[in-house]
Coordinates of C-alpha atoms in Angstrom, one line a residue:
X1 CA -41.7 -57.2 -89.0
X2 CA -45.1 -56.7 -90.5
X3 CA -48.3 -58.5 -89.4
X4 CA -49.0 -60.2 -86.6
X5 CA -46.1 -59.9 -83.8
X6 CA -47.3 -62.6 -81.5
X7 CA -45.3 -65.2 -82.5
X8 CA -45.9 -68.7 -81.5
X9 CA -43.1 -70.6 -79.5
X10 CA -42.3 -74.3 -80.6
X11 CA -43.6 -75.6 -77.5
X12 CA -46.9 -75.1 -78.3
X13 CA -49.5 -77.1 -77.4
X14 CA -49.4 -79.4 -80.2
X15 CA -46.1 -80.2 -79.3
X16 CA -46.1 -80.1 -75.8
X17 CA -42.6 -82.7 -75.5
X18 CA -40.3 -80.3 -77.5
X19 CA -38.3 -77.6 -75.6
X20 CA -37.9 -74.1 -76.6
X21 CA -35.4 -73.3 -79.6
X22 CA -33.0 -70.6 -79.2
X23 CA -30.6 -70.4 -81.7
X24 CA -27.4 -68.4 -82.0
X25 CA -26.5 -66.1 -84.9
X26 CA -24.1 -68.3 -85.9
X27 CA -26.1 -71.3 -86.3
X28 CA -29.0 -69.1 -87.9
X29 CA -26.5 -68.0 -90.9
X30 CA -25.7 -71.8 -91.2
X31 CA -29.5 -72.1 -91.4
X32 CA -30.6 -69.5 -94.1
X33 CA -29.7 -71.5 -97.3
X34 CA -32.4 -74.0 -96.3
X35 CA -34.5 -71.4 -95.1
X36 CA -34.5 -69.5 -98.2
X37 CA -35.4 -72.4 -99.9
X38 CA -38.7 -72.9 -97.7
X39 CA -39.5 -69.4 -97.7
X40 CA -39.5 -69.8 -101.5
X41 CA -41.7 -72.4 -101.4
X42 CA -44.4 -70.3 -99.4
X43 CA -44.4 -67.3 -101.2
X44 CA -44.2 -69.2 -104.6
X45 CA -47.5 -71.4 -103.3
X46 CA -49.3 -68.0 -101.9
X47 CA -49.1 -66.5 -105.1
X48 CA -50.3 -69.4 -106.8
X49 CA -53.4 -69.7 -105.1
X50 CA -53.9 -65.8 -105.1
X51 CA -53.5 -66.3 -108.8
X52 CA -56.0 -69.4 -109.1
X53 CA -58.3 -68.3 -106.6
X54 CA -60.7 -65.7 -108.4
X55 CA -61.3 -67.9 -111.5
X56 CA -61.9 -70.9 -109.3
X57 CA -64.7 -69.0 -107.6
X58 CA -66.0 -68.2 -110.8
X59 CA -66.0 -71.7 -112.1
X60 CA -67.5 -72.7 -108.8
X61 CA -70.3 -70.2 -109.2
X62 CA -71.2 -71.3 -112.7
X63 CA -70.5 -75.2 -112.2
X64 CA -73.9 -76.2 -113.2
X65 CA -73.6 -74.4 -116.6
X66 CA -70.0 -75.1 -117.6
X67 CA -69.3 -76.8 -120.8
X68 CA -66.7 -79.7 -121.2
X69 CA -63.8 -77.2 -121.5
X70 CA -64.7 -74.9 -118.7
X71 CA -65.5 -77.9 -116.6
X72 CA -62.2 -79.3 -117.2
X73 CA -60.4 -76.1 -116.3
X74 CA -62.4 -76.0 -113.0
X75 CA -60.8 -79.6 -112.3
X76 CA -57.3 -78.0 -113.1
X77 CA -57.8 -75.2 -110.9
X78 CA -58.9 -77.4 -108.1
X79 CA -56.1 -79.3 -108.8
X80 CA -53.4 -76.7 -108.8
X81 CA -54.9 -75.0 -105.6
X82 CA -54.8 -78.3 -103.6
X83 CA -51.0 -78.6 -104.6
X84 CA -49.9 -75.2 -103.6
X85 CA -52.0 -75.8 -100.3
X86 CA -50.4 -79.2 -99.4
X87 CA -46.7 -77.1 -100.9
X88 CA -47.4 -74.5 -98.1
X89 CA -48.3 -77.2 -95.6
X90 CA -45.1 -79.2 -96.2
X91 CA -43.3 -75.6 -96.2
X92 CA -44.6 -74.7 -92.7
X93 CA -44.3 -78.2 -91.1
X94 CA -40.6 -77.9 -92.1
X95 CA -40.1 -74.6 -90.7
X96 CA -42.0 -75.8 -87.3
X97 CA -39.7 -79.0 -87.2
X98 CA -36.7 -76.3 -87.4
X99 CA -38.5 -74.2 -84.4
X100 CA -38.9 -71.3 -86.7
X101 CA -41.8 -69.2 -87.2
X102 CA -43.5 -67.7 -90.6
X103 CA -43.8 -63.8 -89.7
X104 CA -45.3 -62.8 -93.3
X105 CA -46.2 -65.5 -95.6
X106 CA -46.8 -63.1 -98.6
X107 CA -43.3 -62.2 -98.4
X108 CA -41.3 -65.0 -96.8
X109 CA -40.4 -63.1 -93.8
X110 CA -39.2 -65.7 -91.0
X111 CA -38.4 -65.5 -87.1
X112 CA -35.5 -67.3 -85.8
X113 CA -35.6 -67.9 -82.0
X114 CA -33.4 -66.3 -79.4
X115 CA -32.8 -65.1 -76.3
X116 CA -31.8 -61.2 -75.8
X117 CA -31.2 -60.3 -71.9
X118 CA -33.3 -63.2 -70.9
X119 CA -36.0 -62.4 -72.8
X120 CA -37.2 -64.2 -76.0
X121 CA -36.3 -62.7 -79.1
X122 CA -36.3 -63.2 -83.1
X123 CA -34.0 -62.8 -85.7
X124 CA -35.9 -61.2 -88.7
X125 CA -35.0 -62.6 -92.1
X126 CA -36.9 -61.8 -95.3
X127 CA -36.6 -63.4 -98.8
X128 CA -34.0 -61.6 -100.5
X129 CA -32.2 -60.4 -97.6
X130 CA -28.6 -61.1 -97.9
X131 CA -28.3 -62.1 -94.0
X132 CA -30.0 -61.4 -91.0
X133 CA -30.2 -57.8 -90.4
X134 CA -32.8 -57.0 -87.7
X135 CA -33.9 -58.8 -84.7
X136 CA -36.8 -57.9 -82.1
X137 CA -38.3 -59.2 -78.5
X138 CA -41.1 -61.8 -78.9
X139 CA -43.4 -59.4 -77.7
X140 CA -42.6 -56.2 -79.4
X141 CA -43.3 -54.9 -82.7
X142 CA -40.1 -52.5 -83.5
X143 CA -37.3 -54.4 -85.3
X144 CA -33.8 -53.5 -84.0
X145 CA -30.9 -53.5 -86.4
X146 CA -28.5 -56.6 -85.5
X147 CA -25.3 -54.9 -83.5
X148 CA -22.2 -54.9 -85.5
X149 CA -20.4 -56.8 -82.6
X150 CA -22.9 -59.3 -83.1
X151 CA -21.7 -59.7 -86.7
X152 CA -18.4 -59.5 -85.8
X153 CA -18.9 -62.7 -83.6
X154 CA -20.2 -64.6 -86.9
X155 CA -17.7 -63.3 -89.4
X156 CA -14.9 -64.5 -86.8
X157 CA -16.2 -68.2 -86.9

């Protein structure tokens, strides 16, 4: 997984009453259609912010000398960025409620918490993947391929 490998758990201080989420591979596959939509929202919001931010910064620096069309555009940019920020917040909250973690916001990487050999681990999924292909222990950076035996169990259900 790219980016930081420090995966917050669902029982982080902001929600002390929640128990840790542990998902089976079968459950993860059932969740994928919804998670795909949420991950797409995150990626789209990031692209919107990245596209508008440079223009917004230029307009902010020149705000005292803008004519009306430029001033109007400045307001539009601010509104679009605020909308994208709100959509990003909503998507993050949805994933948090599901007990999932965002691993890579710009590429739509999501971690699904599980247990492997009595250790915290995550199934890894990235926007565009057809299914779960990798997993990793929570305290490690290296992704491992999902064993064929795990996938057979999913296919048999």
